[in-house]
Short mmCIF file of C-alpha atoms in Angstrom, two decimals:
data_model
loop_
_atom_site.label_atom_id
_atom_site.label_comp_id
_atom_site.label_asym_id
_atom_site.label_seq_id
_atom_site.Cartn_x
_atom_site.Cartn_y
_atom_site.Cartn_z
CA UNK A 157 19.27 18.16 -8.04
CA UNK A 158 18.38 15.41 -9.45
CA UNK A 159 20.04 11.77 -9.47
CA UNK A 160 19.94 8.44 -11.08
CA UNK A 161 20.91 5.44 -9.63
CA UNK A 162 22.06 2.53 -11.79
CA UNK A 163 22.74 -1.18 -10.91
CA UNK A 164 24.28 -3.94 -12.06
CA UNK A 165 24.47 -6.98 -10.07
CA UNK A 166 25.22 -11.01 -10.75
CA UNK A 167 21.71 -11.05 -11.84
CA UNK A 168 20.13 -8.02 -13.30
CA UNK A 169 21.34 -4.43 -14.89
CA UNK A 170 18.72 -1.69 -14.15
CA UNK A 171 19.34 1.85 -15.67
CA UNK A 172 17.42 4.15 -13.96
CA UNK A 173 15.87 6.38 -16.38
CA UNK A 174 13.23 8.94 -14.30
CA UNK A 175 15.86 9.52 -11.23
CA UNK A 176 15.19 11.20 -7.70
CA UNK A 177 14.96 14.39 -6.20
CA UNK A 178 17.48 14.82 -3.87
CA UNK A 179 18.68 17.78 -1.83
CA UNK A 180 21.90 17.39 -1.76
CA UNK A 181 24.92 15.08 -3.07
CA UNK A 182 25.07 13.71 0.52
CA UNK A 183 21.90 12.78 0.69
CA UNK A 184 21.75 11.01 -2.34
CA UNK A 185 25.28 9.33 -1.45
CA UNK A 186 23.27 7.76 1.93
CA UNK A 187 20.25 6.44 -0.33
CA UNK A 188 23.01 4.84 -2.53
CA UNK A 189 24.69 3.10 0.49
CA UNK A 190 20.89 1.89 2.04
CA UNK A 191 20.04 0.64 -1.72
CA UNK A 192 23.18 -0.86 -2.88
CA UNK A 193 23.44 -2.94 1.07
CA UNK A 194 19.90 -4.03 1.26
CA UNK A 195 20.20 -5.09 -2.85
CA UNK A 196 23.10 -6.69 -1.62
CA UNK A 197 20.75 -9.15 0.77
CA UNK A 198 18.65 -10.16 -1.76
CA UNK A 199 21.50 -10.70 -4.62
CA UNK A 200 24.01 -12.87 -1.62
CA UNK A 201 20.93 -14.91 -0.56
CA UNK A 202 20.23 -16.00 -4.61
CA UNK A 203 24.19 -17.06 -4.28
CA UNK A 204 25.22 -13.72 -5.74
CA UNK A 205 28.48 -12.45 -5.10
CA UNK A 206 28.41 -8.33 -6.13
CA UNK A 207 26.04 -5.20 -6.91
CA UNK A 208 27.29 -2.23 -7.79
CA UNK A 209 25.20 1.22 -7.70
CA UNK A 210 26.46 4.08 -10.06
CA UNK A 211 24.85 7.11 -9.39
CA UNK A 212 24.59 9.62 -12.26
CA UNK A 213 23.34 13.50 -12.16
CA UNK A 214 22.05 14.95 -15.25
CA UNK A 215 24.96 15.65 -17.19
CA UNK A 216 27.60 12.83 -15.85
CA UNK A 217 28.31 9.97 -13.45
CA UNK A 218 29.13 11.11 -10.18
CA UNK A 219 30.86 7.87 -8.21
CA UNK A 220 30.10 4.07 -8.02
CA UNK A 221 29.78 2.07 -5.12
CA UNK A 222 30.16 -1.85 -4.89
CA UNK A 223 29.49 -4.34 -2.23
CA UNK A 224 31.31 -7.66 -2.32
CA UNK A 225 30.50 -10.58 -0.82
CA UNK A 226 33.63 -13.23 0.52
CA UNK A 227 32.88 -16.26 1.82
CA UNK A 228 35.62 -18.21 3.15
CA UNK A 229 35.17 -22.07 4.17
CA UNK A 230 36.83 -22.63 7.64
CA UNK A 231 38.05 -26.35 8.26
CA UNK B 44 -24.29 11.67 -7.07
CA UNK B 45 -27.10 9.79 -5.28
CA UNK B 46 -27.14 8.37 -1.96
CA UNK B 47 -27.09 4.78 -3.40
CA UNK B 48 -24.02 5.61 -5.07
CA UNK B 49 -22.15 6.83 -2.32
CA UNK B 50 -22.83 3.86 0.11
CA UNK B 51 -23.02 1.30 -2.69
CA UNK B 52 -18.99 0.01 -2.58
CA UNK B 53 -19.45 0.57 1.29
CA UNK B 54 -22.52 -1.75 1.53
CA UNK B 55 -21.07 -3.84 -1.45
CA UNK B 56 -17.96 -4.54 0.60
CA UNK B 57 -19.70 -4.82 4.11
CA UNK B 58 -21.94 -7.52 2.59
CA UNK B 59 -19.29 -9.98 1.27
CA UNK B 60 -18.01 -10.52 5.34
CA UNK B 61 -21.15 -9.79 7.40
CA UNK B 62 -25.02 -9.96 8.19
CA UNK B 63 -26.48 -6.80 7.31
CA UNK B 64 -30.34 -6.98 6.72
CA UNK B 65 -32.49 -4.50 4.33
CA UNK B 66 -33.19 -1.73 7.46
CA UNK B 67 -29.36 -1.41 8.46
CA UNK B 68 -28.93 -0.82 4.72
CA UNK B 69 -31.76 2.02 4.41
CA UNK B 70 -30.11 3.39 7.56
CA UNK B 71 -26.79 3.64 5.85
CA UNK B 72 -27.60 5.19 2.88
CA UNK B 73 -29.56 7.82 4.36
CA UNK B 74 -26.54 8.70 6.54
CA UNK B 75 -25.63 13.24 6.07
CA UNK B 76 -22.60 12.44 3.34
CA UNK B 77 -21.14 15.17 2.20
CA UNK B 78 -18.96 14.42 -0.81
CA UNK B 79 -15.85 15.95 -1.86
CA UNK B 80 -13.58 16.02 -4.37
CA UNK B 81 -9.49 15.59 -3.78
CA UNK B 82 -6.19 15.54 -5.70
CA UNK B 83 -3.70 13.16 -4.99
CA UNK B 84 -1.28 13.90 -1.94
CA UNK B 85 -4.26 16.05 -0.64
CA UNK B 86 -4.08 15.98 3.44
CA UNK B 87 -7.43 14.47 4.67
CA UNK B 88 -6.66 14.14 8.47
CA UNK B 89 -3.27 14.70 9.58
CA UNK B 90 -0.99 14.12 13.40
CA UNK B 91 -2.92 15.74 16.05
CA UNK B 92 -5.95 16.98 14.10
CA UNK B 93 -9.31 15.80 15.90
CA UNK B 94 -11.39 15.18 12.98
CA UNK B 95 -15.49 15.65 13.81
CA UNK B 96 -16.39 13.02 10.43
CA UNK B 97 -15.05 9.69 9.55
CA UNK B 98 -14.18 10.09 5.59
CA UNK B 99 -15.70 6.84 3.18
CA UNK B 100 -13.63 6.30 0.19
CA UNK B 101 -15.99 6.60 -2.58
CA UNK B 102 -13.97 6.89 -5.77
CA UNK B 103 -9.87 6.50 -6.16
CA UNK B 104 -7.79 5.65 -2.67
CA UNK B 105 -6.77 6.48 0.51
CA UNK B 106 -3.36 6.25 2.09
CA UNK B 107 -2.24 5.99 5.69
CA UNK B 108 1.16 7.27 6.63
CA UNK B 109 3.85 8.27 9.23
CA UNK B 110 6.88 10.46 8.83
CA UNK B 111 9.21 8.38 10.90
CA UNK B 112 13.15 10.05 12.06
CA UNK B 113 14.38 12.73 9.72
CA UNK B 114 11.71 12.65 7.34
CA UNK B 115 11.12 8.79 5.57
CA UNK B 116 7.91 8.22 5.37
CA UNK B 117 6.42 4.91 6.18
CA UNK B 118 3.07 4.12 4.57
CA UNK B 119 0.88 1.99 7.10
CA UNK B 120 -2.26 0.73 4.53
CA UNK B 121 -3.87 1.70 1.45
CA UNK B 122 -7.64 1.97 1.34
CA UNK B 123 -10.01 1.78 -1.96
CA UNK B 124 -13.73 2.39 -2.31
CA UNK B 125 -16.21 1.11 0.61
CA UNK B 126 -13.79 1.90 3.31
CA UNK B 127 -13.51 4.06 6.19
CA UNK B 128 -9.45 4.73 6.81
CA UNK B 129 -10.36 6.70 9.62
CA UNK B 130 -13.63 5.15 11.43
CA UNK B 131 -10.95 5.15 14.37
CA UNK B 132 -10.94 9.09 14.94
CA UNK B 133 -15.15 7.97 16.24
CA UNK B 134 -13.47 6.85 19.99
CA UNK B 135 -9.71 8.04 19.67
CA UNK B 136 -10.05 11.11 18.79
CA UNK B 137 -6.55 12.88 18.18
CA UNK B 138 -4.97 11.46 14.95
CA UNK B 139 -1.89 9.36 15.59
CA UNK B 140 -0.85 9.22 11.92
CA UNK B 141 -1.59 10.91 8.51
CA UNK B 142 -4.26 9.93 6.11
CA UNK B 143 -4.13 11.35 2.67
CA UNK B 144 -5.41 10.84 -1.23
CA UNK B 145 -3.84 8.55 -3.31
CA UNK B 146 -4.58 9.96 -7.35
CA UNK B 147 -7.78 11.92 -7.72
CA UNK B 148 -10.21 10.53 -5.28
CA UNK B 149 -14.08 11.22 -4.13
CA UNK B 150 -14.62 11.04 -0.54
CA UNK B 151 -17.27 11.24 1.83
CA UNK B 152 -17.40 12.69 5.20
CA UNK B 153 -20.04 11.36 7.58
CA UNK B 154 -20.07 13.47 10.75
CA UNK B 155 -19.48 11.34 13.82
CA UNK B 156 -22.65 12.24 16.04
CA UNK B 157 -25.23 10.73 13.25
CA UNK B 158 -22.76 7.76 13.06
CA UNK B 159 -22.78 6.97 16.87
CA UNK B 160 -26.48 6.97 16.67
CA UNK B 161 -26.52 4.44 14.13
CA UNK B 162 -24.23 2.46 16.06
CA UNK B 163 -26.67 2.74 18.78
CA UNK B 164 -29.50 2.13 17.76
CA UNK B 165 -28.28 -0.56 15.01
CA UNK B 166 -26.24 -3.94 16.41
CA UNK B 167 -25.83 -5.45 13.38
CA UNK B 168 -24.33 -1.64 11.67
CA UNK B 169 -21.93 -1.81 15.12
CA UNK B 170 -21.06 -5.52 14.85
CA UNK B 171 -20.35 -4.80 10.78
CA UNK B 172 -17.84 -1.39 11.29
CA UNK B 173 -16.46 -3.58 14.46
CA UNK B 174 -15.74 -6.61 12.43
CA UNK B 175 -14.04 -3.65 9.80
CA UNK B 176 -11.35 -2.50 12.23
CA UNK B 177 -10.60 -6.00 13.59
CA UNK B 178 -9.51 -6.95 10.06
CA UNK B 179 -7.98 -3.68 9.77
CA UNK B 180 -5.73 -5.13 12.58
CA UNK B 181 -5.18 -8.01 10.86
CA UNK B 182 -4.00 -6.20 7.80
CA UNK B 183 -1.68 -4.18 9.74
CA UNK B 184 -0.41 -7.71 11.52
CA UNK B 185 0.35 -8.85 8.12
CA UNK B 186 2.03 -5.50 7.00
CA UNK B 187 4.45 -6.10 10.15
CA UNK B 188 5.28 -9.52 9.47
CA UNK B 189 5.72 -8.86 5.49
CA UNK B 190 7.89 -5.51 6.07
CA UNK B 191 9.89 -6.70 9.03
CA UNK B 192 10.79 -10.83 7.75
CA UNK B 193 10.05 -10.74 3.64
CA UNK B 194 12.64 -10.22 1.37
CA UNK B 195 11.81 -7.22 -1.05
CA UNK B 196 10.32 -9.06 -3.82
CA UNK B 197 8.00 -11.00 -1.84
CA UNK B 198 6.96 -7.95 0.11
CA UNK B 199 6.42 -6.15 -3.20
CA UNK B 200 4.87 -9.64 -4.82
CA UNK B 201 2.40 -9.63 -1.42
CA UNK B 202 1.61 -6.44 -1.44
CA UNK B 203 -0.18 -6.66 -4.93
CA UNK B 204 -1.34 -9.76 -4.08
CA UNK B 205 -3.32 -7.66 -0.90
CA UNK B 206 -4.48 -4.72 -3.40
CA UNK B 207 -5.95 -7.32 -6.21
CA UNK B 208 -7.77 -9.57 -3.78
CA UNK B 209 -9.77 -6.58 -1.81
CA UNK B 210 -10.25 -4.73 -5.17
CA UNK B 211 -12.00 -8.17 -6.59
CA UNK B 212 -14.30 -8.38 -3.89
CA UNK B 213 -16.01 -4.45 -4.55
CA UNK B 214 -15.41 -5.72 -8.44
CA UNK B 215 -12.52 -3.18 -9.14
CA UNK B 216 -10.59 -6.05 -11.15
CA UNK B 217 -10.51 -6.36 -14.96
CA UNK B 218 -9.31 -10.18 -15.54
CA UNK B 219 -5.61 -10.33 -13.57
CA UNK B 220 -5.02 -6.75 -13.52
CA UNK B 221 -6.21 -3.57 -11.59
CA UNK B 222 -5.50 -0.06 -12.01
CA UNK B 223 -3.93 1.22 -8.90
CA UNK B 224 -2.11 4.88 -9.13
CA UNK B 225 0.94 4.29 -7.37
CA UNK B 226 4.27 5.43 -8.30
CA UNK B 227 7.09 3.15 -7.68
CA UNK B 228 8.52 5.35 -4.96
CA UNK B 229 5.09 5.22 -2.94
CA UNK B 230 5.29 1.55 -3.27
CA UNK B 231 9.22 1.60 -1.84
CA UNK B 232 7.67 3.77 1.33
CA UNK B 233 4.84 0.85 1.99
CA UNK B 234 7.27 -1.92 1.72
CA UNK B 235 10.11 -0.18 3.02
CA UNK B 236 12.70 -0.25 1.02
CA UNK B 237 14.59 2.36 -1.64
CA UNK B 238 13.48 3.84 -4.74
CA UNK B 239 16.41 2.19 -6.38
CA UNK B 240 15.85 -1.08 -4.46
CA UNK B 241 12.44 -0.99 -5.91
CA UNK B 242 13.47 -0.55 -9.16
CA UNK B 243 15.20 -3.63 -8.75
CA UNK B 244 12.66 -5.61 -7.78
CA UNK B 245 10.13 -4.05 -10.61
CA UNK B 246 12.06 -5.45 -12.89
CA UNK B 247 12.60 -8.60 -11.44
CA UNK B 248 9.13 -9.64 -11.37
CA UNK B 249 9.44 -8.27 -14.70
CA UNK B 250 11.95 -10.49 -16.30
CA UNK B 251 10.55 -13.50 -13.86
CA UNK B 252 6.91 -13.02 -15.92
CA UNK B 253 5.37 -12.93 -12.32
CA UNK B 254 4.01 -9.09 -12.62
CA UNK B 255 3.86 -6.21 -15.05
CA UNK B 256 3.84 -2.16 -13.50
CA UNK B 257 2.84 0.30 -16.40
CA UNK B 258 1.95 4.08 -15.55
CA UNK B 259 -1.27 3.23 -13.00
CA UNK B 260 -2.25 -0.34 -13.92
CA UNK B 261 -1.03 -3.54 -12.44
CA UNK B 262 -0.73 -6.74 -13.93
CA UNK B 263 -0.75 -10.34 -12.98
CA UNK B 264 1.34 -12.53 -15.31
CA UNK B 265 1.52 -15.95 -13.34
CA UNK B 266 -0.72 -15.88 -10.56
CA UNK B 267 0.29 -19.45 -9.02
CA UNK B 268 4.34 -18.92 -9.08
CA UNK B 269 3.40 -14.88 -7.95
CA UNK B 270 1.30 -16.28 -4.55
CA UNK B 271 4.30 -18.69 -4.05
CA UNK B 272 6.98 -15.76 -4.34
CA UNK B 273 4.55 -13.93 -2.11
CA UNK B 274 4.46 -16.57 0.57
CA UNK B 275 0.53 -15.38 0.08
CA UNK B 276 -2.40 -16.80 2.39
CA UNK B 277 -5.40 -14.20 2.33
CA UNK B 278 -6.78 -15.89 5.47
CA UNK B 279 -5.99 -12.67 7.22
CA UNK B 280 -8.28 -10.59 4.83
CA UNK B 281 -11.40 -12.39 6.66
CA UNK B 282 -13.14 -12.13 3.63
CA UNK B 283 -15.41 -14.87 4.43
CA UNK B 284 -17.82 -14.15 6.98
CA UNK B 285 -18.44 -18.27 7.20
CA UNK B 286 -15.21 -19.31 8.21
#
């Protein structure tokens, strides 16, 4: 099956228009979580605050996942 | 082809970073070549083969790889015309990692006893491919330090940086941009990140005006502010035999 990963973040909005092969929904669910976390490095270190991946099949969206960075000052 | 074609991006290459005189160059290009034509993804040596002839990249490129875990695969180098990905497999001789086209390529495959006699009888051929797997060391030093410390972009920004400087030197370079037939996810397994991440970062250096990707050919936009995104010193491409 294939899958398309989309993401929107403080800074850009890619829409991922060729997708991946992947060989199950599992599968792709763990390259959405790897993607979305290490996107999330380079969007927090530029003083970014959010990405969000939304992962698509063919026909519809399938789920979205969004990491969230909260800083908190301390005294 | 001829036999000055064949060893011409070889000899072309060997030349910029060391003392070759007219006799080693005669002995090169009468080397036994025998040339071959491969598609891209084609397996030239793979894990545990014991190859018996070190393959010369000719026309197109040559990848290096691992499968690492449950099946990512890490790619280790890319090689263009004038190398020799596997001169290694002359003294070690099981293969330790995979080495396969990269779009349609011509290779040659020089059998390894011929090769050893040059290298005998020829100091300045065995100081030359010597010199060629020390600064294939180097590369792979600088591979480490840009996959394990860089943040994506750099790494991707670097990594271009790598391909454009070696393909100026054997003249593969039209102005700021190179043709170079990798797909986005082959460039996520050298720099080790995602398809998606890389995505991202494509069209960062997109929207930055630092690089351009369209179907095989790579271009250049800003060179100074790409080098400085790159964190970029090609000291460790010894391309400068003086220094």
């Amino acid at each position: 099956m294939r899958y398309y990963f989309d993401i929107e973040d403080d800074f850009l909005a890619v829409s991922d228009s060729e997708g991946t092969e992947y060989a199950s929904l599992e599968v792709a669910t763990r390259e959405a979580i790897v993607a979305a976390t290490s996107i999330a490095r380079d969007v927090f270190t530029s003083k970014g605050s959010q990405v969000t991946v939304t992962v698509r099949n063919e026909d519809r969206p399938l789920f979205e996942m969004t990491v969230r960075m909260a800083r908190r000052q301390l005294g | 082809m001829t036999k000055a074609e064949i060893t011409a991006p070889f000899l072309k290459r060997l030349k910029v970073s060391t003392e070759i005189d007219e006799e080693d160059e005669r002995a090169i290009r009468n080397l036994p070549i025998a040339t071959r034509q491969m598609a891209n993804g084609e397996a030239i040596a793979s894990i545990g083969d014991r190859p018996s002839a070190c393959c010369l990249v000719i026309e197109g490129f040559v990848l290096r790889s691992k499968i690492v875990g449950v099946g990512q695969r890490q790619i280790m180098a890319f090689h263009q015309p004038g190398d020799i990905p596997d001169l290694q497999s002359l003294f070690l001789h099981v293969m330790d990692h995979d080495v396969s086209a990269l779009g349609n390529s011509v290779l040659g495959f020089i059998p390894h006893a011929p090769l050893r006699e040059l290298i005998k009888h020829r100091p300045n051929i065995a100081q030359a491919l010597w010199r060629d797997t020390l600064t294939d060391a180097a590369i792979f030093r600088e591979w480490i330090c840009n996959v394990g410390q860089r943040d994506a972009t750099s790494r991707v920004a670097h990594l271009v940086l790598e391909l454009f400087t070696r393909l100026k030197t054997i003249g593969r370079t039209e102005g700021l941009s190179f043709s170079f037939p990798a797909t986005q996810a082959l460039f996520a397994d050298a720099v080790g990140t995602s398809v998606v991440h890389m995505n991202r970062v494509v069209q960062e250096l997109r929207n930055q005006g630092l690089l351009e990707f369209d179907r095989g050919r790579i271009s250049i936009l800003d060179e100074t502010r790409l080098r400085k995104a790159a964190d970029f010193d090609a000291l460790y491409l010894h391309l400068d035999p003086s220094l």
